[in-house]
């Protein structure tokens, strides 16, 4: 599930948008709604969604300014603007800030859906998932199905839910398999424990977040699926031989 | 200063410049001519006066000569009278020793002198004086002394010293007159000698009244202020004809010592006044007649002329100014009118025209102006009509001018509310309506691609279909190659609207509309056809006539008409494409109506804005 941040000052529109996304775009989930640019920016200090849908005309900070700030904070964040303003100057600015799409109000449903579909393709590519074989809805495994496909599905699930519940039981029920069987299958196929794989994946995510974002350490810990920041820092030191701060500084110096 | 004047002249109005020019052109030669005339006239007058005074002086001298000749002859008479000579000889002796003469002698002499003086009123008395001083006279014995001593009077010595020739004695007061006769007399006198022995016998004295000299002037017309004098060879004054003011010029003339050096025809300054000096000398009598005329008096006439000329000049100036004003007003009138019309144009009034036009340059200018105004007016109306029509089309889509963003946001709210309540039809309708509004309000360009217009038509049809349920069917048949061609915005949609309202609305069974666009040679044909009731032939003809009408303000006002939509589009196309565009209506009763727009595709392919 890709995470969507909704920024819109009208509650009716926010609610409708959430409904529309949950109904028509199964790979997306609205994780937060913000009534204005300032609040959105506050939120983005500690959270990292995949897509931001924002209005332009809002109190205090408008959508264009927000897009500009976000672009420097997280260049990878996809921004979709939904606005009543069709003026050329706005569209021009939006292009300048690398906005993914500029939708005009009132939004036609299928238009929004097709834009989100495009966003999904981009995100999939970024995460190394081949979109063509993806099918909406919970993963289904045919009886006596291919072991490799199961392993790939599990890996994708881990990647997409890195900060969520990745207990073996949860994953196993997701792919409709017995937990013990899955564990054996995983070890047989990759030669390592499922839990080790998750730990490695989480560490990779943490490293990526440290190097690509300005998120605080404990946010990095949370977003990479570590229960407590303390635990995260301990594990990180053990793994890399340096603290998370030191690791990040490395990249700052390089830049 | 001159430069400043020129600069000011350059800045001044055309009318003022013309006025000045005319005035200068007229007044310059006029004043030169007046000056020359005045000069010439006054110098002629001067000469005339001089000549006239010289003539008068000559005349006076001639008169005097005649008088004096007469008197000279008179003074000779005793020489031819033996009796007189003998009587005079009887009373010989030293001067002053004379006694009473014999009564007989006295009587004889009295008779003689009286005869000589007969009928000569100018003569006071004729006297014969013996050497001893015995005086014989024609004058009454009581009024004159019978014996007189010549040495008592100063003037007598001049006579005494003369040698028989006649002499003139200037005004003097002879003492032989008895009583107190105060008068001065001028005398012609002669020493009488015995013709044979040349022995001095006595004197002949003819006393003439001063008035007699004056009579020499009497019949002559003399300038009133002229001073005329008669002087003898020794510059003694014999007579002076004084001017009206009674001033004597002789004293001044003598005092200044000018008398000797003066020649005729000179101007002299005397006692603060300029005089024209004229003299005439008589060689016979040795007398000179001198005329002194004040220059002022001579110039009085020319001065009068000058005053007259000045008045004339003033009159001319006023006349010329009036004329010049009238002429420059007349000449600049078309210019001024043109200017005022221009300033009206600047204020936005394009209806003003320049009235009566001549064939001159101003006329051509005015005609040019009128042509220009016609053109401007035409263009202005064209722009106005197009603008109004577009506005009208937009307003018919959106009656009120509420802030469009507010409307879009509101529509979005409705849209999302519908989504939340899973009412997809409302969501579709609202988003189609939004697109409709956006197209009519936002797209500023006059020309859009046919594809864009068709997308708009689709939005419109979607809404109408929801309204009419399944009763409205629309089929599009748009050739791929015409999708990009540019057409005026809001041309197809009103046709579809027209087809829905006049062809399908109100029909129970609903209807179908076919929209087609295709290229035929170099023409784009857009047809909107319905399967409605159609029109009768006459109605159709009337409708086509109405569409054919030239665009005008008039047709804009009658905006409530049924056929407005079609006429509106037809006229817009005609305004934009001229002969290259048309709108025709075709069909027959029961067969529905087909409206066709024909647009000639430009060489470039129609992708550029026309």
Short mmCIF file of N, CA and C in Angstrom, two decimals, chain A residues 45-103:
data_model
loop_
_atom_site.label_atom_id
_atom_site.label_comp_id
_atom_site.label_asym_id
_atom_site.label_seq_id
_atom_site.Cartn_x
_atom_site.Cartn_y
_atom_site.Cartn_z
N UNK A 45 7.58 16.57 8.59
CA UNK A 45 8.84 16.55 9.35
C UNK A 45 9.08 15.18 9.95
N UNK A 46 7.99 14.48 10.22
CA UNK A 46 8.18 13.18 10.89
C UNK A 46 7.63 11.99 10.11
N UNK A 47 6.94 12.27 9.03
CA UNK A 47 6.36 11.16 8.27
C UNK A 47 6.80 11.24 6.83
N UNK A 48 6.77 10.12 6.14
CA UNK A 48 7.18 10.11 4.74
C UNK A 48 6.17 9.35 3.89
N UNK A 49 5.16 10.08 3.36
CA UNK A 49 4.21 9.41 2.47
C UNK A 49 4.81 9.25 1.09
N UNK A 50 4.11 8.53 0.21
CA UNK A 50 4.60 8.35 -1.15
C UNK A 50 4.03 9.41 -2.09
N UNK A 51 2.78 9.76 -1.84
CA UNK A 51 2.09 10.72 -2.71
C UNK A 51 1.45 11.80 -1.86
N UNK A 52 1.50 13.07 -2.39
CA UNK A 52 0.77 14.13 -1.71
C UNK A 52 -0.20 14.75 -2.72
N UNK A 53 -1.48 14.77 -2.31
CA UNK A 53 -2.48 15.44 -3.16
C UNK A 53 -2.83 16.74 -2.45
N UNK A 54 -2.66 17.88 -3.15
CA UNK A 54 -2.88 19.15 -2.45
C UNK A 54 -3.68 20.14 -3.30
N UNK A 55 -4.44 20.91 -2.60
CA UNK A 55 -5.17 22.02 -3.21
C UNK A 55 -4.18 23.19 -3.36
N UNK A 56 -4.57 24.19 -4.12
CA UNK A 56 -3.67 25.35 -4.23
C UNK A 56 -4.07 26.45 -3.27
N UNK A 57 -5.34 26.84 -3.35
CA UNK A 57 -5.77 27.99 -2.56
C UNK A 57 -6.10 27.56 -1.15
N UNK A 58 -5.17 27.81 -0.21
CA UNK A 58 -5.43 27.49 1.19
C UNK A 58 -4.93 28.62 2.05
N UNK A 59 -5.39 28.58 3.29
CA UNK A 59 -4.95 29.64 4.22
C UNK A 59 -3.47 29.47 4.54
N UNK A 60 -2.85 30.59 4.87
CA UNK A 60 -1.46 30.65 5.33
C UNK A 60 -0.44 30.21 4.28
N UNK A 61 -0.46 28.94 3.93
CA UNK A 61 0.51 28.50 2.92
C UNK A 61 -0.22 27.77 1.80
N UNK A 62 -0.03 28.25 0.56
CA UNK A 62 -0.80 27.61 -0.51
C UNK A 62 -0.07 26.38 -1.06
N UNK A 63 -0.75 25.65 -1.90
CA UNK A 63 -0.25 24.38 -2.41
C UNK A 63 1.03 24.50 -3.20
N UNK A 64 1.18 25.64 -3.91
CA UNK A 64 2.38 25.80 -4.72
C UNK A 64 3.61 25.98 -3.84
N UNK A 65 3.46 26.79 -2.80
CA UNK A 65 4.58 27.01 -1.89
C UNK A 65 4.95 25.71 -1.18
N UNK A 66 3.90 24.99 -0.82
CA UNK A 66 4.09 23.69 -0.17
C UNK A 66 4.86 22.76 -1.11
N UNK A 67 4.46 22.74 -2.37
CA UNK A 67 5.14 21.87 -3.34
C UNK A 67 6.61 22.24 -3.46
N UNK A 68 6.86 23.53 -3.45
CA UNK A 68 8.24 23.99 -3.59
C UNK A 68 9.09 23.50 -2.41
N UNK A 69 8.52 23.62 -1.18
CA UNK A 69 9.25 23.22 0.02
C UNK A 69 9.48 21.71 0.03
N UNK A 70 8.42 21.01 -0.33
CA UNK A 70 8.48 19.55 -0.30
C UNK A 70 9.52 19.05 -1.30
N UNK A 71 9.60 19.74 -2.43
CA UNK A 71 10.54 19.31 -3.46
C UNK A 71 11.98 19.32 -2.92
N UNK A 72 12.29 20.36 -2.10
CA UNK A 72 13.65 20.40 -1.56
C UNK A 72 13.83 19.42 -0.41
N UNK A 73 12.72 19.12 0.31
CA UNK A 73 12.81 18.17 1.43
C UNK A 73 12.90 16.73 0.94
N UNK A 74 11.93 16.31 0.13
CA UNK A 74 11.89 14.95 -0.40
C UNK A 74 11.71 15.00 -1.89
N UNK A 75 12.76 15.04 -2.63
CA UNK A 75 12.62 15.12 -4.09
C UNK A 75 11.81 13.95 -4.67
N UNK A 76 11.76 12.85 -3.94
CA UNK A 76 11.08 11.68 -4.49
C UNK A 76 9.58 11.67 -4.26
N UNK A 77 9.08 12.61 -3.44
CA UNK A 77 7.65 12.61 -3.12
C UNK A 77 6.85 13.06 -4.34
N UNK A 78 5.84 12.25 -4.72
CA UNK A 78 5.02 12.61 -5.88
C UNK A 78 3.92 13.56 -5.44
N UNK A 79 3.81 14.68 -6.16
CA UNK A 79 2.80 15.68 -5.80
C UNK A 79 1.77 15.79 -6.89
N UNK A 80 0.51 15.70 -6.48
CA UNK A 80 -0.59 15.92 -7.44
C UNK A 80 -1.36 17.14 -6.95
N UNK A 81 -1.54 18.11 -7.84
CA UNK A 81 -2.26 19.31 -7.43
C UNK A 81 -3.68 19.23 -7.96
N UNK A 82 -4.62 19.56 -7.09
CA UNK A 82 -6.03 19.62 -7.49
C UNK A 82 -6.48 21.03 -7.21
N UNK A 83 -6.89 21.75 -8.28
CA UNK A 83 -7.17 23.16 -8.07
C UNK A 83 -8.32 23.64 -8.91
N UNK A 84 -8.95 24.70 -8.43
CA UNK A 84 -9.99 25.36 -9.22
C UNK A 84 -9.38 26.31 -10.23
N UNK A 85 -8.09 26.60 -10.03
CA UNK A 85 -7.44 27.57 -10.91
C UNK A 85 -6.81 26.92 -12.12
N UNK A 86 -7.31 27.34 -13.28
CA UNK A 86 -6.74 26.77 -14.52
C UNK A 86 -5.73 27.70 -15.14
N UNK A 87 -5.37 28.78 -14.44
CA UNK A 87 -4.50 29.78 -15.03
C UNK A 87 -3.13 29.22 -15.38
N UNK A 88 -2.63 29.72 -16.46
CA UNK A 88 -1.38 29.23 -17.03
C UNK A 88 -0.22 29.40 -16.04
N UNK A 89 -0.21 30.53 -15.33
CA UNK A 89 0.92 30.82 -14.43
C UNK A 89 1.05 29.74 -13.36
N UNK A 90 -0.09 29.29 -12.85
CA UNK A 90 -0.06 28.25 -11.82
C UNK A 90 0.51 26.95 -12.37
N UNK A 91 0.01 26.60 -13.54
CA UNK A 91 0.45 25.36 -14.16
C UNK A 91 1.96 25.41 -14.41
N UNK A 92 2.44 26.58 -14.84
CA UNK A 92 3.86 26.77 -15.11
C UNK A 92 4.69 26.55 -13.85
N UNK A 93 4.23 27.17 -12.75
CA UNK A 93 4.92 27.01 -11.47
C UNK A 93 4.95 25.54 -11.07
N UNK A 94 3.81 24.90 -11.26
CA UNK A 94 3.69 23.50 -10.87
C UNK A 94 4.70 22.65 -11.61
N UNK A 95 4.86 22.93 -12.89
CA UNK A 95 5.84 22.18 -13.68
C UNK A 95 7.24 22.43 -13.13
N UNK A 96 7.50 23.68 -12.79
CA UNK A 96 8.80 24.07 -12.26
C UNK A 96 9.13 23.28 -10.99
N UNK A 97 8.10 23.02 -10.18
CA UNK A 97 8.34 22.32 -8.92
C UNK A 97 8.25 20.81 -9.09
N UNK A 98 8.17 20.36 -10.33
CA UNK A 98 8.19 18.92 -10.58
C UNK A 98 6.94 18.20 -10.12
N UNK A 99 5.81 18.91 -10.22
CA UNK A 99 4.56 18.29 -9.80
C UNK A 99 4.18 17.20 -10.81
N UNK A 100 3.67 16.08 -10.31
CA UNK A 100 3.34 14.96 -11.19
C UNK A 100 2.18 15.30 -12.10
N UNK A 101 1.13 15.87 -11.55
CA UNK A 101 -0.03 16.22 -12.37
C UNK A 101 -0.79 17.38 -11.77
N UNK A 102 -1.54 18.06 -12.64
CA UNK A 102 -2.31 19.21 -12.23
C UNK A 102 -3.74 18.96 -12.65
N UNK A 103 -4.59 18.66 -11.64
CA UNK A 103 -5.99 18.34 -11.96
C UNK A 103 -6.88 19.54 -11.68
#
